[in-house]
Amino acid sequence: KAGVTQTPRYLIKTRGQQVTLSCSPISGHRSVSWYQQTPGQGLQFLFEYFSETQRNKGNFPGRFSGRQFSNSRSEMNVSTLELGDSALYLCASSRGTSGGAEYFGPGTRLTVL
Amino acid sequence: GIQVEQSPPDLILQEGANSTLRCNFSDSVNNLQWFHQNPWGQLINLFYIPSGTKQNGRLSATTVATERYSLLYISSSQTTDSGVYFCAVGSAGGTSYGKLTFGQGTILTVHP
């Protein structure tokens, strides 16, 4: 079966712009979670969606938001980009029953100039 | 929140050597996973192991939940094992859906 897909894979933006990242989970998986990975802070949890509902949210400012559609695809949006938002953004797909992350996507590398 | 500490931070091996990576966590967990991140950034789920022992080929993992630690064993290491190994836990609280807290990782380099 197809794996987790994330688009775009690479993105360059300037400060103040906004960006939308997309994640398509494995077919049949209803949970999508998002993580930010930076050299300084490591991997940090952003939020998790299950059947279009946000079940959990990490400690990120309100500029970071997300949503999930009825086909389980998820998007995350970052508004008013800051230099510190430069990171690898990873999404994970799971059935949503174990609380874990079964499969990760390849990530979107965002660079903010 | 829950704290996750991994050791050692860096590990350099010759091909064929064995190694043990450790993960300590500060509170009760209902989920513990080990991941391997390859040089291209892809995270691969190695084990889901909140307790007990599992083996998958040359890799095995043991979690002693009562003592709040987990070990990942790599035997007969190969150059393709290089990368970063992460331990991640989900807390036992009721609002932990989908949230994993990651350790800082162990960077493994295997030389031929």
Coordinates of C-alpha atoms in Angstrom, one line a residue:
Chain A
K1 CA 0.0 0.0 0.0
A2 CA 1.1 3.6 -0.6
G3 CA 3.0 5.3 2.2
V4 CA 2.5 8.6 3.9
T5 CA 2.9 11.5 1.4
Q6 CA 3.8 15.1 2.2
T7 CA 3.7 18.0 -0.1
P8 CA 5.6 20.0 -0.9
R9 CA 9.0 18.4 0.0
Y10 CA 10.9 21.7 0.0
L11 CA 9.7 25.2 0.5
I12 CA 11.4 28.6 0.8
K13 CA 9.5 31.5 2.2
T14 CA 10.3 34.9 3.6
R15 CA 9.5 36.3 7.0
G16 CA 5.9 37.4 7.4
Q17 CA 4.5 35.1 4.7
Q18 CA 2.2 32.2 5.5
V19 CA 2.6 28.6 4.4
T20 CA 0.4 25.5 4.1
L21 CA 1.7 22.0 4.2
S22 CA -0.2 18.8 3.3
C23 CA -0.1 15.3 4.5
S24 CA -2.0 12.3 3.1
P25 CA -2.0 9.3 5.5
I26 CA -2.0 5.7 4.7
S27 CA -5.4 4.5 3.4
G28 CA -7.6 3.5 6.3
H29 CA -5.7 5.5 8.9
R30 CA -7.7 8.1 10.6
S31 CA -5.1 9.8 12.8
V32 CA -2.6 12.3 11.6
S33 CA -0.1 13.9 13.9
W34 CA 2.4 16.7 13.1
Y35 CA 5.9 17.3 14.4
Q36 CA 8.5 20.0 14.0
Q37 CA 12.2 19.0 13.9
T38 CA 14.9 21.5 14.5
P39 CA 18.6 21.1 15.4
G40 CA 18.1 23.0 18.6
Q41 CA 14.8 21.7 19.9
G42 CA 14.7 18.2 18.4
L43 CA 11.3 16.7 17.5
Q44 CA 8.4 18.5 19.0
F45 CA 4.7 17.6 18.8
L46 CA 2.5 20.1 17.1
F47 CA -1.0 18.6 17.0
E48 CA -3.0 15.4 16.3
Y49 CA -6.2 15.0 14.4
F50 CA -8.6 12.0 14.4
S51 CA -11.7 11.9 12.2
E52 CA -11.5 15.6 11.5
T53 CA -11.2 16.5 15.3
Q54 CA -8.1 17.9 16.9
R55 CA -7.6 15.6 19.9
N56 CA -4.3 17.1 21.2
K57 CA -2.1 20.1 20.7
G58 CA 1.5 20.9 21.6
N59 CA 3.0 24.1 23.0
F60 CA 3.2 26.2 19.9
P61 CA 1.9 29.7 19.3
G62 CA -1.5 30.2 17.6
R63 CA 0.3 31.0 14.3
F64 CA 0.4 27.2 13.9
S65 CA -2.9 25.7 13.0
G66 CA -4.2 22.6 11.3
R67 CA -7.2 20.8 10.0
Q68 CA -8.2 17.4 8.8
F69 CA -10.6 16.6 6.0
S70 CA -13.1 13.8 5.7
N71 CA -10.7 11.7 3.6
S72 CA -8.2 12.0 6.5
R73 CA -5.8 14.2 4.6
S74 CA -4.5 16.9 6.9
E75 CA -3.0 20.4 6.4
M76 CA -1.1 22.5 8.7
N77 CA -0.7 26.3 8.3
V78 CA 1.9 28.6 9.7
S79 CA 1.0 32.3 9.5
T80 CA 3.4 35.3 9.8
L81 CA 6.5 33.1 9.4
E82 CA 9.5 33.8 11.5
L83 CA 13.1 32.7 11.0
G84 CA 12.8 30.2 13.8
D85 CA 10.1 28.4 11.9
S86 CA 12.7 27.0 9.6
A87 CA 12.5 23.2 10.2
L88 CA 11.7 19.8 8.9
Y89 CA 7.9 19.3 9.4
L90 CA 6.9 15.6 9.7
C91 CA 3.5 14.1 9.8
A92 CA 2.7 10.7 11.1
S93 CA -0.2 8.4 10.2
S94 CA -1.8 5.8 12.4
R95 CA -5.0 4.0 13.1
G96 CA -5.4 6.2 16.1
T97 CA -6.1 3.6 18.7
S98 CA -2.7 3.0 20.2
G99 CA -1.7 6.6 20.8
G100 CA 1.5 6.1 18.8
A101 CA 2.8 7.0 15.4
E102 CA 2.9 4.1 13.0
Y103 CA 4.3 5.6 9.8
F104 CA 6.0 8.9 9.2
G105 CA 6.1 10.8 5.9
P106 CA 9.3 12.0 4.3
G107 CA 8.8 15.5 5.7
T108 CA 8.6 19.0 4.3
R109 CA 11.7 21.1 4.7
L110 CA 10.8 24.7 5.3
T111 CA 13.3 27.5 5.0
V112 CA 12.3 31.0 6.1
L113 CA 14.6 33.8 4.8
Chain B
G1 CA 5.8 17.1 31.1
I2 CA 7.5 13.8 30.7
Q3 CA 11.2 13.8 30.2
V4 CA 13.1 11.4 27.9
E5 CA 16.8 11.0 28.0
Q6 CA 18.8 8.9 25.6
S7 CA 22.4 7.7 25.9
P8 CA 25.0 7.7 24.5
P9 CA 24.5 10.8 22.4
D10 CA 27.0 9.6 19.8
L11 CA 28.2 6.1 19.0
I12 CA 30.8 5.1 16.5
L13 CA 31.2 1.4 15.6
Q14 CA 33.0 -0.9 13.2
E15 CA 30.8 -3.0 11.0
G16 CA 30.0 -6.2 12.7
A17 CA 30.0 -4.8 16.3
N18 CA 27.1 -4.9 18.7
S19 CA 25.7 -2.0 20.6
T20 CA 23.1 -1.0 23.2
L21 CA 21.2 2.2 23.3
R22 CA 19.4 3.4 26.4
C23 CA 16.3 5.4 26.9
N24 CA 15.2 6.7 30.4
F25 CA 11.8 8.3 31.0
S26 CA 10.6 10.3 33.9
D27 CA 7.0 9.1 34.3
S28 CA 4.5 6.3 33.6
V29 CA 3.9 5.7 29.9
N30 CA 1.3 3.9 27.9
N31 CA 3.4 3.9 24.7
L32 CA 7.1 3.7 23.9
Q33 CA 8.5 3.5 20.4
W34 CA 12.0 3.3 18.9
F35 CA 12.6 5.1 15.6
H36 CA 15.5 5.2 13.1
Q37 CA 16.0 8.4 11.1
N38 CA 18.1 7.9 8.0
P39 CA 20.4 10.5 6.5
W40 CA 17.5 11.8 4.3
G41 CA 15.3 12.5 7.3
Q42 CA 12.9 9.6 7.0
L43 CA 11.7 8.3 10.4
I44 CA 11.2 4.5 10.5
N45 CA 9.2 2.9 13.3
L46 CA 11.3 0.1 14.6
F47 CA 9.4 -1.1 17.7
Y48 CA 6.2 -0.3 19.6
I49 CA 7.2 -1.6 23.0
P50 CA 5.6 -0.1 26.1
S51 CA 6.8 -3.2 28.1
G52 CA 8.5 -6.5 27.5
T53 CA 10.9 -7.6 24.8
K54 CA 10.6 -7.8 21.1
Q55 CA 13.0 -8.8 18.3
N56 CA 13.1 -8.1 14.7
G57 CA 16.1 -9.5 12.8
R58 CA 19.3 -8.0 14.2
L59 CA 17.4 -5.5 16.3
S60 CA 15.8 -6.2 19.6
A61 CA 14.3 -4.0 22.3
T62 CA 13.4 -4.4 26.0
T63 CA 11.3 -2.0 28.1
V64 CA 11.2 -2.3 31.9
A65 CA 8.2 0.0 32.6
T66 CA 8.5 -0.3 36.4
E67 CA 12.0 1.1 36.3
R68 CA 11.3 3.6 33.5
Y69 CA 13.8 2.6 30.9
S70 CA 14.1 0.9 27.6
L71 CA 17.1 -0.6 25.7
L72 CA 17.6 -1.1 22.0
Y73 CA 20.1 -3.7 20.9
I74 CA 21.8 -3.7 17.5
S75 CA 23.8 -6.8 16.7
S76 CA 26.2 -7.3 13.9
S77 CA 25.9 -3.7 12.8
Q78 CA 26.0 -2.7 9.2
T79 CA 26.8 0.6 7.5
T80 CA 23.1 0.9 6.7
D81 CA 22.3 1.1 10.4
S82 CA 23.9 4.5 10.5
G83 CA 21.6 7.4 11.4
V84 CA 19.8 8.7 14.4
Y85 CA 17.9 6.5 16.8
F86 CA 15.1 8.1 18.7
C87 CA 13.1 6.9 21.7
A88 CA 9.6 8.4 22.0
V89 CA 7.0 8.0 24.7
G90 CA 3.3 8.7 25.1
S91 CA 2.3 9.5 28.7
A92 CA -0.3 7.6 30.5
G93 CA -2.5 10.6 30.9
G94 CA -5.9 10.7 29.2
T95 CA -5.0 13.6 26.9
S96 CA -2.0 12.0 25.3
Y97 CA -3.6 11.0 22.0
G98 CA -1.1 11.0 19.2
K99 CA 1.4 12.9 21.3
L100 CA 4.9 11.4 21.5
T101 CA 7.7 13.0 23.5
F102 CA 11.0 12.3 21.8
G103 CA 14.4 12.0 23.3
Q104 CA 17.3 13.9 21.7
G105 CA 18.5 10.8 19.9
T106 CA 21.6 8.7 19.6
I107 CA 23.7 9.4 16.5
L108 CA 25.1 6.0 15.3
T109 CA 27.9 5.9 12.7
V110 CA 29.0 2.5 11.5
H111 CA 32.2 2.3 9.5
P112 CA 33.0 -0.4 7.0

